Tab-separated table of C-alpha atoms in Angstrom:
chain	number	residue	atom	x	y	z
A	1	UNK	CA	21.036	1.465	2.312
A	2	UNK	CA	20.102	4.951	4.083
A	3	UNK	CA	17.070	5.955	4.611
A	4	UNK	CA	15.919	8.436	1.264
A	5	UNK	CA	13.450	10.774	3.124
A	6	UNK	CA	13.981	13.918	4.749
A	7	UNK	CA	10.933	15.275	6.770
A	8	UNK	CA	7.960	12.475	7.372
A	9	UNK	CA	4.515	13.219	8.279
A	10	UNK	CA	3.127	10.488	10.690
A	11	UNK	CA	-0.409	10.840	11.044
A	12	UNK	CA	-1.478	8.811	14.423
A	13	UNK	CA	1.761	9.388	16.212
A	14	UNK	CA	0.699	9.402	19.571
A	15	UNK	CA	0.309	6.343	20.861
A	16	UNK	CA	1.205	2.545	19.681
A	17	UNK	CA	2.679	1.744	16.048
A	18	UNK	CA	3.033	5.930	15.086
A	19	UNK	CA	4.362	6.756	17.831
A	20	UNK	CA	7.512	3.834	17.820
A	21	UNK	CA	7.566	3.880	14.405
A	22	UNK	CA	8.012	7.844	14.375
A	23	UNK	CA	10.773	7.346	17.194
A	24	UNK	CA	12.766	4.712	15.181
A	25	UNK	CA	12.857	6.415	11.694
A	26	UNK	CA	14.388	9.927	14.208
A	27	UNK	CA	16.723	7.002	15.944
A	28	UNK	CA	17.807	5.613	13.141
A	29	UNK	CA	18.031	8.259	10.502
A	30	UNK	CA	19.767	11.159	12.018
A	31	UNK	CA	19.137	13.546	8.871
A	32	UNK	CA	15.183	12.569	9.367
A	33	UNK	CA	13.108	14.964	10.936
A	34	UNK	CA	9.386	13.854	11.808
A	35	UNK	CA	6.033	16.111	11.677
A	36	UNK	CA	3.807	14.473	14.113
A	37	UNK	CA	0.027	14.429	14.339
A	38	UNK	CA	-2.568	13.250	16.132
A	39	UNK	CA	-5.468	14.577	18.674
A	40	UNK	CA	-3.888	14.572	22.289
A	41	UNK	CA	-1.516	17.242	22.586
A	42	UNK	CA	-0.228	16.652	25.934
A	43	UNK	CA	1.053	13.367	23.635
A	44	UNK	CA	2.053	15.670	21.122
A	45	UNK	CA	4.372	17.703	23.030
A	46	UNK	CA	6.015	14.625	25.305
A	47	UNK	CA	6.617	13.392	21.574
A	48	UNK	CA	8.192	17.027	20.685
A	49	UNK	CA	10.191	17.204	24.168
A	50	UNK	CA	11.955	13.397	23.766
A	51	UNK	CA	13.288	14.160	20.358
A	52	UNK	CA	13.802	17.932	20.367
A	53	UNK	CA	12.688	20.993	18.452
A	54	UNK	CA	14.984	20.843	15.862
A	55	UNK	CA	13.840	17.018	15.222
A	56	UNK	CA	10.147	17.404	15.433
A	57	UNK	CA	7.375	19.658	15.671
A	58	UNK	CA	3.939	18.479	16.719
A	59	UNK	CA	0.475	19.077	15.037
A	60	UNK	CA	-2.943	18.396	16.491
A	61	UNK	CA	-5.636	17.441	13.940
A	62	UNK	CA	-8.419	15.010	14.042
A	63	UNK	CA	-8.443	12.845	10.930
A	64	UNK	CA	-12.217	11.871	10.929
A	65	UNK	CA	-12.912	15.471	10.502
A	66	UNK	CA	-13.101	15.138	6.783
A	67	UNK	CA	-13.853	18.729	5.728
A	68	UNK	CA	-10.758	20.288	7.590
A	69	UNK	CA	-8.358	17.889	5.816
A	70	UNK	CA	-7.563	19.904	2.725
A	71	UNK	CA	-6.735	23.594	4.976
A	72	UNK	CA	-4.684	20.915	7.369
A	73	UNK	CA	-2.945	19.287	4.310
A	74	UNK	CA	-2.354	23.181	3.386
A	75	UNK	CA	-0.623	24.447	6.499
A	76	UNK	CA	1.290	21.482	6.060
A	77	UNK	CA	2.549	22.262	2.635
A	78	UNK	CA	3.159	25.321	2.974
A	79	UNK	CA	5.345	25.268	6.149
A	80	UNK	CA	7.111	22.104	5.402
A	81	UNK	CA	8.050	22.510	1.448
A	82	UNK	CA	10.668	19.784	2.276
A	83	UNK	CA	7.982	16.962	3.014
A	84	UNK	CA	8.700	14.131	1.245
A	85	UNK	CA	6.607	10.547	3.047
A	86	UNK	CA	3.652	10.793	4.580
A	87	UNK	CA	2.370	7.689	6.871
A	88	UNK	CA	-1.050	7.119	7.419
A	89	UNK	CA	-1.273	4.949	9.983
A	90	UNK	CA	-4.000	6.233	12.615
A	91	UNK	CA	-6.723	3.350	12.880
A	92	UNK	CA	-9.716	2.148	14.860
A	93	UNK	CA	-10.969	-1.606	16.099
A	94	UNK	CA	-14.437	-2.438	17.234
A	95	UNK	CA	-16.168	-5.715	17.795
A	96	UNK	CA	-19.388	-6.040	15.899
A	97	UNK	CA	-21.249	-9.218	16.599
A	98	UNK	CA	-24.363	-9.791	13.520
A	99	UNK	CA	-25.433	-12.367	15.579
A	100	UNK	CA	-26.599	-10.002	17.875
A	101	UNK	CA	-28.017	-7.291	15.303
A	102	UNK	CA	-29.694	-5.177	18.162
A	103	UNK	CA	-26.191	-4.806	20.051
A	104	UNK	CA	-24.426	-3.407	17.177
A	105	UNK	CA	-24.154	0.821	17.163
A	106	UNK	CA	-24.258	1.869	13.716
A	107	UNK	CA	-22.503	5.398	14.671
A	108	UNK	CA	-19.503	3.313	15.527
A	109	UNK	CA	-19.339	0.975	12.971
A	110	UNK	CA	-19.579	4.067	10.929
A	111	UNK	CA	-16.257	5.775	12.486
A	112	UNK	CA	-14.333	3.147	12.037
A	113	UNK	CA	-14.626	3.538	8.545
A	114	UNK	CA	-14.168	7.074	8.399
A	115	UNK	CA	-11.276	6.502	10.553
A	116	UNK	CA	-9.743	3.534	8.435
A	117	UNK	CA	-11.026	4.383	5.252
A	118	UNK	CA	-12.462	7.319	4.257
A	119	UNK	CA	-9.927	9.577	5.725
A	120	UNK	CA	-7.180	8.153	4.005
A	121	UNK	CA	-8.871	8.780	0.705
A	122	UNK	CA	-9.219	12.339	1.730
A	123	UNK	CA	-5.789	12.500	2.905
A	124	UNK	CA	-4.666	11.336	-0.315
A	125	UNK	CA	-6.179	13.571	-2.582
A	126	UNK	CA	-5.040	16.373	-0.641
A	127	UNK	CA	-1.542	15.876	-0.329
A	128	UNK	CA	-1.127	13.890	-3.855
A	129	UNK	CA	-0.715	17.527	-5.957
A	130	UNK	CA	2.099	18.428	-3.530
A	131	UNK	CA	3.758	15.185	-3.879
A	132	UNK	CA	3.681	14.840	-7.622
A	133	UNK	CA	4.949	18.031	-8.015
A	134	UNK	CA	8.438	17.492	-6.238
A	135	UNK	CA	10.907	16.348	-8.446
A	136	UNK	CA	12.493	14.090	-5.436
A	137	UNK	CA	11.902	10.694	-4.765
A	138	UNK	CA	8.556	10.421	-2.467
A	139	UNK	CA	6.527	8.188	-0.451
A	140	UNK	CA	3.210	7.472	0.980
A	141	UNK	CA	2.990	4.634	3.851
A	142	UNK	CA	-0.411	2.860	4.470
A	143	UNK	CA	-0.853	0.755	7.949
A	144	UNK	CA	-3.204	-1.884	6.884
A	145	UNK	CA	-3.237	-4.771	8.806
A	146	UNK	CA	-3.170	-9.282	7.853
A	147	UNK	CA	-7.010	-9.022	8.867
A	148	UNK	CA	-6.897	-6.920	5.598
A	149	UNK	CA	-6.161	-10.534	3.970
A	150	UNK	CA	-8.305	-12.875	6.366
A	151	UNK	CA	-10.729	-11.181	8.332
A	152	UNK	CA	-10.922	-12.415	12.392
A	153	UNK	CA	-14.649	-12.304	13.013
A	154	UNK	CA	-15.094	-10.617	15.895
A	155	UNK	CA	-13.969	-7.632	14.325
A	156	UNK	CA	-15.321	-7.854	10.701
A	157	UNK	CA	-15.952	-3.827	10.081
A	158	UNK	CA	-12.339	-3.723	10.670
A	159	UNK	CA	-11.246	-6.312	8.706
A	160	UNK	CA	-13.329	-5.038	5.897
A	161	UNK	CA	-11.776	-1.451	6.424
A	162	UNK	CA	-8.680	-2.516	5.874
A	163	UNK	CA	-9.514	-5.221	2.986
A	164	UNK	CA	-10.667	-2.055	1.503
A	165	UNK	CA	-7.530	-0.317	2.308
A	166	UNK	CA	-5.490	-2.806	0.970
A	167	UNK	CA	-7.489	-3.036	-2.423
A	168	UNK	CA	-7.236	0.566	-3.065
A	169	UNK	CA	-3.466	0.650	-2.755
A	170	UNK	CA	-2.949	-1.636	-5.352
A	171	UNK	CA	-5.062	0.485	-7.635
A	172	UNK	CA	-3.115	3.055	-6.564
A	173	UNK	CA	0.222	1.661	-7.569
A	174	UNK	CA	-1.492	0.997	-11.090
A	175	UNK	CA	-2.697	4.051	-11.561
A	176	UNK	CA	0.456	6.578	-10.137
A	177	UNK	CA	2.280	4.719	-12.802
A	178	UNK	CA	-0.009	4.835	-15.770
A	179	UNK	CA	0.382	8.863	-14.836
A	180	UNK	CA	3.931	8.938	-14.891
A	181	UNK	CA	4.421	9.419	-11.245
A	182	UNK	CA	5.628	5.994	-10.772
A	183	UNK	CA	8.451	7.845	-8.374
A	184	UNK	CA	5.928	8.026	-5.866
A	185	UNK	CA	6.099	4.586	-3.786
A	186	UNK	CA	3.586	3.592	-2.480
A	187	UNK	CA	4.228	1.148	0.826
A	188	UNK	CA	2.069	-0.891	2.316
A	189	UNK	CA	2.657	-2.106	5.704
A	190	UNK	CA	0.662	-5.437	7.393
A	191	UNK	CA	1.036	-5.568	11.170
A	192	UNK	CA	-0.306	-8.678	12.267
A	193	UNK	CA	-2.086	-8.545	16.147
A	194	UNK	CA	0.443	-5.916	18.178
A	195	UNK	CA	0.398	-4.968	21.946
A	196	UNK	CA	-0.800	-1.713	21.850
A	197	UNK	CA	-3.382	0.258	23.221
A	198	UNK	CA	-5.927	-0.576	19.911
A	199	UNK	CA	-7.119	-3.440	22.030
A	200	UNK	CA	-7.442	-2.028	25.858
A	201	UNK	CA	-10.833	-2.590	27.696
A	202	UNK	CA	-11.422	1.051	27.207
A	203	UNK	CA	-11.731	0.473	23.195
A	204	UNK	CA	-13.200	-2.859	23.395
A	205	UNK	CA	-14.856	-4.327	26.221
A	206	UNK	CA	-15.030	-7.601	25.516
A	207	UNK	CA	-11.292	-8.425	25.362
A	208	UNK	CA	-9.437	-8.767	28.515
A	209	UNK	CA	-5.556	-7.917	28.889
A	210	UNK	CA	-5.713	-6.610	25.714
A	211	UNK	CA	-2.188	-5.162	25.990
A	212	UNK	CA	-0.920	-8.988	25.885
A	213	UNK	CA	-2.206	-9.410	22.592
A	214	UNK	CA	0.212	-10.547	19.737
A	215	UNK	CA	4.236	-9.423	19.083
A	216	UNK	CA	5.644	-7.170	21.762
A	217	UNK	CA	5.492	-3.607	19.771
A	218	UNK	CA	9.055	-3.234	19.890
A	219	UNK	CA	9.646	-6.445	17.272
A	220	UNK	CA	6.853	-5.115	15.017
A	221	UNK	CA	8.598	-1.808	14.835
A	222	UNK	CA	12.046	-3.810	14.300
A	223	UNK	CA	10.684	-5.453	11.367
A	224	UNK	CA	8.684	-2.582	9.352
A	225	UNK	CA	12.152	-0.252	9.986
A	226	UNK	CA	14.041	-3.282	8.413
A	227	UNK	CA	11.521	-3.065	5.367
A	228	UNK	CA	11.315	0.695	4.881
A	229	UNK	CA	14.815	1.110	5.017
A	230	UNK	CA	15.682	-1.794	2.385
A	231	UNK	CA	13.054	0.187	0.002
A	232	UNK	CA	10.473	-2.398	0.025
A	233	UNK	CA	6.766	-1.706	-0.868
A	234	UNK	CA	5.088	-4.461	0.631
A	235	UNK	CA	5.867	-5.081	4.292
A	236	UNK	CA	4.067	-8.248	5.987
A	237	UNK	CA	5.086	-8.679	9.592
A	238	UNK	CA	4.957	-11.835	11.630
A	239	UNK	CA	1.908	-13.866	11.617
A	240	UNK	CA	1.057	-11.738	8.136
A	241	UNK	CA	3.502	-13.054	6.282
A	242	UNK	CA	1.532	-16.253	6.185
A	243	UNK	CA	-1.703	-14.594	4.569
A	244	UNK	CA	0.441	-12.688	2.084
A	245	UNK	CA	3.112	-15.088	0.914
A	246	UNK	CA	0.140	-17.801	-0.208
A	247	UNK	CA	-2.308	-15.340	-1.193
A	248	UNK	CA	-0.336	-12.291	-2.400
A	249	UNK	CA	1.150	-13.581	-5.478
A	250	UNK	CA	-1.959	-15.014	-7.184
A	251	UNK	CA	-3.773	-12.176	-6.733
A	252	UNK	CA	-1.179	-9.538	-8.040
A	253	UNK	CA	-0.922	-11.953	-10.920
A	254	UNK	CA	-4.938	-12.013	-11.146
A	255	UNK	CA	-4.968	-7.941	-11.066
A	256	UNK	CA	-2.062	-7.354	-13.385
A	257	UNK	CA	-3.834	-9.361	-16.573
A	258	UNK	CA	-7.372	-7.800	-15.804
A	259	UNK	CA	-5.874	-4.244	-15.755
A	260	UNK	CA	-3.340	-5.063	-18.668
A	261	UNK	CA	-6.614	-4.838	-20.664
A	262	UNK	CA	-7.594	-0.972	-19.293
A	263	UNK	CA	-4.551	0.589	-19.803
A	264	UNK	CA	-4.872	4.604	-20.698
């Protein structure tokens, strides 16, 4: 089936999973055109001079820079009126060892949630009122992660992050549809480990090669194209698909009586 959307806003598209992911939807869907943002602009504009002008426009904006997100999700409106899936993708990883209490920076542990968390929520309420107002299909794409289902320890403020993440999405879903705006879907993508730069020496000392961790990007990006184009709203790649498929179902099951009970 072809891809539905029109313009996408990929927020983290200068580096790893935005950036391919950005490339493939502008490979693959010819009448796509992407907005791209992210903090480096020298990234920015190699990202504007590969695809072209006329197929995407670059936007630098720092996401953890909470107060600034409803003027950016304005200039964003208003110049692209055709918007029509936004991917939130941009994303943080930090060890954090609690065996080790005195080791662990509580400035960092707090950006990774603002990073992971928080500025998705603020991203959401901003550029929900635009969205539900469109009478066209639309979209909004989370990059969680299958540490948002079984947490590696090494990283737990990440895992939690995105266990958070993953939570609110499904309250989401509920809720988008108890409003009558059930035409907004809501996607949730689950990378499991991928070799990007989220893991280099520079980010995370402690790991070494970090770049050889997990599926080569190019096979992630492969398999969460193959799911957003077939319309799916619950993408679980590789090693994720084993958290999901045995935990996934009970809990949707679990979540769908409690909140059959609080409906408005």
């Amino acid at each position: 089936m072809p891809f539905p959307y029109k313009k996408v806003l990929v927020v983290g598209a200068t580096s790893g999973i935005g950036e391919d992911l950005a490339s493939r939807i502008l490979k693959e869907s010819p009448s796509t055109s992407i907005i791209a943002v992210g903090r480096r602009q020298e990234k920015l504009d190699e990202f504007v001079k590969q695809h072209g002008e006329n197929r995407a426009v670059g936007v630098q904006f720092d996401i953890t820079s909470l107060q600034d997100i409803p003027s950016f999700a304005k200039q964003i409106t208003e110049e692209h009126k055709d918007l029509d899936m936004i991917v939130l993708n941009s994303g943080i990883q930090r060890g954090l060892n609690f065996g080790n209490p005195e080791s662990i920076d509580l400035n960092i542990v707090d950006l990774e949630m603002q990073t992971n968390y928080f500025s998705y929520i603020h991203l959401l309420k901003a550029f929900l009122p635009f969205l539900q107002a469109k009478s066209d299909p639309t979209a909004i794409v989370f990059m969680t992660s299958g540490l948002a289902l079984a947490p590696l320890s090494r990283c737990p403020n990440y895992c939690a992050s995105k266990a958070a993440l993953h939570s609110l999405i499904m309250s989401i879903r509920f809720q988008l549809h108890q409003a009558g705006k059930g035409d907004i879907k809501v996607i949730e993508i689950l990378p499991p480990a991928v070799q990007t730069e989220l893991h280099d020496a520079k980010h995370q000392p402690d790991i070494k090669d970090g770049r050889s961790i997990g599926m080569p990007l190019n096979e992630f990006t492969d398999a969460a194209w193959e799911g957003l184009r077939d319309g799916k709203e619950s993408i679980p790649v590789g090693t994720s698909k084993m958290g999901f498929d045995a935990l996934e179902p009970s809990r949707k099951k679990i979540f769908e009586h409690m909140n059959s009970q609080f409906k408005h």
